Amino acid sequence: EGDANTVGALEEAEKKAHALVELAQVKGVAHAVRVAKRMNDLYVLDTMHDELADKLYDGLVSKGLIVKE
């Protein structure tokens, strides 16, 4: 509840999504998704998903676990 209020107080959707990504790195992806769902903002949830997917993809490429296309 506290995290949802903190992130929800941010004005721009991109800032909210970025804050959720940071939250995912600290408290886990599942927690960040629960917070995003509690905020009831599907755009922010989708933007967070895109950011996390990009970070995960870049991390896998940098570790040589997948080849960048």
GROMACS .gro file of N, CA, C and O in nm:
model
  276
    1GLU      N    1   0.083  -0.120   0.000
    1GLU     CA    2   0.000   0.000   0.000
    1GLU      C    3   0.087   0.125   0.000
    1GLU      O    4   0.062   0.217  -0.075
    2GLY      N    5   0.189   0.127   0.083
    2GLY     CA    6   0.277   0.243   0.091
    2GLY      C    7   0.351   0.268  -0.039
    2GLY      O    8   0.362   0.382  -0.084
    3ASP      N    9   0.401   0.160  -0.100
    3ASP     CA   10   0.472   0.175  -0.227
    3ASP      C   11   0.378   0.224  -0.336
    3ASP      O   12   0.415   0.307  -0.419
    4ALA      N   13   0.255   0.174  -0.336
    4ALA     CA   14   0.157   0.217  -0.437
    4ALA      C   15   0.126   0.365  -0.421
    4ALA      O   16   0.114   0.437  -0.521
    5ASN      N   17   0.116   0.411  -0.299
    5ASN     CA   18   0.090   0.554  -0.275
    5ASN      C   19   0.208   0.639  -0.317
    5ASN      O   20   0.191   0.745  -0.377
    6THR      N   21   0.329   0.594  -0.287
    6THR     CA   22   0.449   0.669  -0.321
    6THR      C   23   0.465   0.680  -0.472
    6THR      O   24   0.485   0.789  -0.526
    7VAL      N   25   0.456   0.567  -0.540
    7VAL     CA   26   0.472   0.568  -0.686
    7VAL      C   27   0.354   0.639  -0.752
    7VAL      O   28   0.373   0.716  -0.846
    8GLY      N   29   0.235   0.615  -0.703
    8GLY     CA   30   0.116   0.678  -0.759
    8GLY      C   31   0.116   0.829  -0.747
    8GLY      O   32   0.050   0.898  -0.825
    9ALA      N   33   0.190   0.882  -0.652
    9ALA     CA   34   0.196   1.027  -0.633
    9ALA      C   35   0.278   1.097  -0.741
    9ALA      O   36   0.266   1.218  -0.759
   10LEU      N   37   0.361   1.021  -0.812
   10LEU     CA   38   0.439   1.081  -0.921
   10LEU      C   39   0.344   1.123  -1.032
   10LEU      O   40   0.243   1.058  -1.057
   11GLU      N   41   0.379   1.231  -1.101
   11GLU     CA   42   0.285   1.287  -1.199
   11GLU      C   43   0.293   1.220  -1.336
   11GLU      O   44   0.190   1.195  -1.397
   12GLU      N   45   0.411   1.191  -1.385
   12GLU     CA   46   0.426   1.138  -1.520
   12GLU      C   47   0.429   0.986  -1.520
   12GLU      O   48   0.491   0.924  -1.434
   13ALA      N   49   0.363   0.926  -1.619
   13ALA     CA   50   0.356   0.781  -1.629
   13ALA      C   51   0.495   0.719  -1.643
   13ALA      O   52   0.523   0.614  -1.585
   14GLU      N   53   0.583   0.783  -1.718
   14GLU     CA   54   0.717   0.729  -1.737
   14GLU      C   55   0.795   0.728  -1.606
   14GLU      O   56   0.872   0.635  -1.581
   15LYS      N   57   0.776   0.829  -1.525
   15LYS     CA   58   0.842   0.833  -1.394
   15LYS      C   59   0.788   0.723  -1.303
   15LYS      O   60   0.862   0.662  -1.227
   16LYS      N   61   0.657   0.699  -1.312
   16LYS     CA   62   0.597   0.591  -1.233
   16LYS      C   63   0.656   0.456  -1.276
   16LYS      O   64   0.693   0.374  -1.191
   17ALA      N   65   0.664   0.434  -1.407
   17ALA     CA   66   0.718   0.307  -1.458
   17ALA      C   67   0.863   0.290  -1.416
   17ALA      O   68   0.904   0.181  -1.375
   18HIS      N   69   0.941   0.396  -1.424
   18HIS     CA   70   1.081   0.389  -1.384
   18HIS      C   71   1.093   0.359  -1.234
   18HIS      O   72   1.177   0.278  -1.193
   19ALA      N   73   1.009   0.421  -1.155
   19ALA     CA   74   1.009   0.395  -1.010
   19ALA      C   75   0.973   0.249  -0.982
   19ALA      O   76   1.030   0.186  -0.892
   20LEU      N   77   0.881   0.194  -1.060
   20LEU     CA   78   0.843   0.054  -1.042
   20LEU      C   79   0.958  -0.040  -1.080
   20LEU      O   80   0.979  -0.142  -1.015
   21VAL      N   81   1.032  -0.005  -1.185
   21VAL     CA   82   1.149  -0.085  -1.224
   21VAL      C   83   1.252  -0.084  -1.111
   21VAL      O   84   1.309  -0.188  -1.077
   22GLU      N   85   1.276   0.032  -1.054
   22GLU     CA   86   1.369   0.041  -0.941
   22GLU      C   87   1.318  -0.041  -0.823
   22GLU      O   88   1.396  -0.110  -0.756
   23LEU      N   89   1.189  -0.036  -0.799
   23LEU     CA   90   1.128  -0.114  -0.691
   23LEU      C   91   1.146  -0.264  -0.718
   23LEU      O   92   1.174  -0.340  -0.627
   24ALA      N   93   1.132  -0.303  -0.844
   24ALA     CA   94   1.150  -0.444  -0.882
   24ALA      C   95   1.292  -0.490  -0.853
   24ALA      O   96   1.314  -0.605  -0.812
   25GLN      N   97   1.388  -0.402  -0.872
   25GLN     CA   98   1.528  -0.438  -0.847
   25GLN      C   99   1.556  -0.452  -0.698
   25GLN      O  100   1.642  -0.530  -0.658
   26VAL      N  101   1.481  -0.381  -0.616
   26VAL     CA  102   1.503  -0.384  -0.471
   26VAL      C  103   1.416  -0.489  -0.402
   26VAL      O  104   1.465  -0.568  -0.321
   27LYS      N  105   1.288  -0.491  -0.435
   27LYS     CA  106   1.193  -0.578  -0.364
   27LYS      C  107   1.141  -0.693  -0.448
   27LYS      O  108   1.060  -0.771  -0.400
   28GLY      N  109   1.184  -0.701  -0.573
   28GLY     CA  110   1.142  -0.811  -0.659
   28GLY      C  111   1.035  -0.771  -0.760
   28GLY      O  112   0.958  -0.679  -0.737
   29VAL      N  113   1.034  -0.845  -0.869
   29VAL     CA  114   0.941  -0.816  -0.978
   29VAL      C  115   0.797  -0.839  -0.934
   29VAL      O  116   0.708  -0.759  -0.965
   30ALA      N  117   0.773  -0.947  -0.862
   30ALA     CA  118   0.636  -0.978  -0.818
   30ALA      C  119   0.578  -0.863  -0.735
   30ALA      O  120   0.461  -0.826  -0.752
   31HIS      N  121   0.660  -0.807  -0.647
   31HIS     CA  122   0.613  -0.696  -0.564
   31HIS      C  123   0.580  -0.574  -0.652
   31HIS      O  124   0.476  -0.510  -0.634
   32ALA      N  125   0.668  -0.544  -0.746
   32ALA     CA  126   0.647  -0.428  -0.833
   32ALA      C  127   0.520  -0.445  -0.915
   32ALA      O  128   0.445  -0.349  -0.936
   33VAL      N  129   0.493  -0.566  -0.961
   33VAL     CA  130   0.371  -0.593  -1.038
   33VAL      C  131   0.248  -0.574  -0.949
   33VAL      O  132   0.148  -0.515  -0.991
   34ARG      N  133   0.255  -0.624  -0.827
   34ARG     CA  134   0.142  -0.605  -0.733
   34ARG      C  135   0.117  -0.456  -0.709
   34ARG      O  136   0.001  -0.411  -0.705
   35VAL      N  137   0.224  -0.379  -0.694
   35VAL     CA  138   0.210  -0.234  -0.672
   35VAL      C  139   0.146  -0.170  -0.794
   35VAL      O  140   0.053  -0.090  -0.782
   36ALA      N  141   0.194  -0.206  -0.913
   36ALA     CA  142   0.139  -0.149  -1.036
   36ALA      C  143  -0.009  -0.184  -1.051
   36ALA      O  144  -0.090  -0.099  -1.089
   37LYS      N  145  -0.046  -0.308  -1.020
   37LYS     CA  146  -0.186  -0.347  -1.029
   37LYS      C  147  -0.271  -0.271  -0.928
   37LYS      O  148  -0.384  -0.233  -0.957
   38ARG      N  149  -0.217  -0.249  -0.809
   38ARG     CA  150  -0.291  -0.175  -0.706
   38ARG      C  151  -0.316  -0.030  -0.751
   38ARG      O  152  -0.417   0.029  -0.717
   39MET      N  153  -0.223   0.024  -0.831
   39MET     CA  154  -0.239   0.160  -0.883
   39MET      C  155  -0.347   0.165  -0.991
   39MET      O  156  -0.397   0.272  -1.024
   40ASN      N  157  -0.382   0.048  -1.047
   40ASN     CA  158  -0.487   0.037  -1.148
   40ASN      C  159  -0.460   0.126  -1.269
   40ASN      O  160  -0.549   0.196  -1.316
   41ASP      N  161  -0.336   0.123  -1.318
   41ASP     CA  162  -0.296   0.202  -1.435
   41ASP      C  163  -0.228   0.107  -1.533
   41ASP      O  164  -0.110   0.076  -1.519
   42LEU      N  165  -0.305   0.060  -1.631
   42LEU     CA  166  -0.253  -0.040  -1.724
   42LEU      C  167  -0.139   0.014  -1.811
   42LEU      O  168  -0.048  -0.061  -1.848
   43TYR      N  169  -0.142   0.143  -1.842
   43TYR     CA  170  -0.034   0.201  -1.921
   43TYR      C  171   0.098   0.194  -1.845
   43TYR      O  172   0.201   0.155  -1.900
   44VAL      N  173   0.095   0.227  -1.718
   44VAL     CA  174   0.217   0.222  -1.635
   44VAL      C  175   0.264   0.078  -1.621
   44VAL      O  176   0.383   0.050  -1.632
   45LEU      N  177   0.173  -0.015  -1.602
   45LEU     CA  178   0.209  -0.156  -1.592
   45LEU      C  179   0.275  -0.204  -1.720
   45LEU      O  180   0.379  -0.271  -1.717
   46ASP      N  181   0.221  -0.168  -1.835
   46ASP     CA  182   0.278  -0.208  -1.964
   46ASP      C  183   0.414  -0.143  -1.987
   46ASP      O  184   0.508  -0.208  -2.034
   47THR      N  185   0.427  -0.017  -1.950
   47THR     CA  186   0.555   0.053  -1.966
   47THR      C  187   0.661  -0.008  -1.876
   47THR      O  188   0.776  -0.026  -1.917
   48MET      N  189   0.623  -0.044  -1.753
   48MET     CA  190   0.716  -0.112  -1.663
   48MET      C  191   0.760  -0.245  -1.724
   48MET      O  192   0.879  -0.278  -1.722
   49HIS      N  193   0.666  -0.320  -1.778
   49HIS     CA  194   0.698  -0.448  -1.841
   49HIS      C  195   0.799  -0.429  -1.954
   49HIS      O  196   0.897  -0.504  -1.964
   50ASP      N  197   0.777  -0.329  -2.038
   50ASP     CA  198   0.869  -0.303  -2.149
   50ASP      C  199   1.009  -0.269  -2.099
   50ASP      O  200   1.109  -0.318  -2.152
   51GLU      N  201   1.017  -0.186  -1.996
   51GLU     CA  202   1.147  -0.148  -1.940
   51GLU      C  203   1.219  -0.269  -1.880
   51GLU      O  204   1.339  -0.288  -1.900
   52LEU      N  205   1.145  -0.351  -1.807
   52LEU     CA  206   1.205  -0.470  -1.746
   52LEU      C  207   1.252  -0.567  -1.854
   52LEU      O  208   1.361  -0.626  -1.843
   53ALA      N  209   1.172  -0.585  -1.958
   53ALA     CA  210   1.210  -0.676  -2.067
   53ALA      C  211   1.337  -0.626  -2.135
   53ALA      O  212   1.426  -0.707  -2.167
   54ASP      N  213   1.347  -0.496  -2.158
   54ASP     CA  214   1.467  -0.440  -2.221
   54ASP      C  215   1.589  -0.461  -2.133
   54ASP      O  216   1.696  -0.500  -2.182
   55LYS      N  217   1.576  -0.437  -2.004
   55LYS     CA  218   1.689  -0.456  -1.912
   55LYS      C  219   1.730  -0.603  -1.905
   55LYS      O  220   1.849  -0.634  -1.905
   56LEU      N  221   1.632  -0.691  -1.901
   56LEU     CA  222   1.663  -0.834  -1.896
   56LEU      C  223   1.732  -0.877  -2.025
   56LEU      O  224   1.833  -0.947  -2.020
   57TYR      N  225   1.681  -0.834  -2.137
   57TYR     CA  226   1.740  -0.869  -2.267
   57TYR      C  227   1.884  -0.819  -2.274
   57TYR      O  228   1.976  -0.894  -2.310
   58ASP      N  229   1.906  -0.692  -2.240
   58ASP     CA  230   2.041  -0.636  -2.244
   58ASP      C  231   2.135  -0.711  -2.150
   58ASP      O  232   2.251  -0.734  -2.183
   59GLY      N  233   2.085  -0.749  -2.033
   59GLY     CA  234   2.167  -0.825  -1.938
   59GLY      C  235   2.206  -0.961  -1.991
   59GLY      O  236   2.320  -1.005  -1.975
   60LEU      N  237   2.113  -1.029  -2.056
   60LEU     CA  238   2.142  -1.161  -2.114
   60LEU      C  239   2.243  -1.151  -2.227
   60LEU      O  240   2.331  -1.234  -2.240
   61VAL      N  241   2.230  -1.045  -2.309
   61VAL     CA  242   2.325  -1.026  -2.417
   61VAL      C  243   2.463  -0.996  -2.362
   61VAL      O  244   2.564  -1.052  -2.407
   62SER      N  245   2.471  -0.909  -2.262
   62SER     CA  246   2.602  -0.871  -2.206
   62SER      C  247   2.672  -0.990  -2.140
   62SER      O  248   2.795  -0.996  -2.137
   63LYS      N  249   2.595  -1.086  -2.089
   63LYS     CA  250   2.655  -1.204  -2.029
   63LYS      C  251   2.684  -1.314  -2.132
   63LYS      O  252   2.736  -1.420  -2.097
   64GLY      N  253   2.647  -1.288  -2.257
   64GLY     CA  254   2.672  -1.385  -2.362
   64GLY      C  255   2.577  -1.504  -2.361
   64GLY      O  256   2.603  -1.605  -2.425
   65LEU      N  257   2.468  -1.491  -2.290
   65LEU     CA  258   2.373  -1.602  -2.280
   65LEU      C  259   2.281  -1.609  -2.403
   65LEU      O  260   2.229  -1.715  -2.436
   66ILE      N  261   2.263  -1.496  -2.470
   66ILE     CA  262   2.191  -1.494  -2.597
   66ILE      C  263   2.266  -1.402  -2.693
   66ILE      O  264   2.346  -1.318  -2.651
   67VAL      N  265   2.240  -1.420  -2.822
   67VAL     CA  266   2.305  -1.339  -2.924
   67VAL      C  267   2.206  -1.233  -2.971
   67VAL      O  268   2.091  -1.264  -3.002
   68LYS      N  269   2.253  -1.109  -2.974
   68LYS     CA  270   2.168  -0.998  -3.016
   68LYS      C  271   2.138  -1.010  -3.165
   68LYS      O  272   2.227  -1.037  -3.244
   69GLU      N  273   2.012  -0.993  -3.199
   69GLU     CA  274   1.971  -1.003  -3.340
   69GLU      C  275   1.976  -0.870  -3.407
   69GLU      O  276   1.962  -0.769  -3.352
   0.00000   0.00000   0.00000
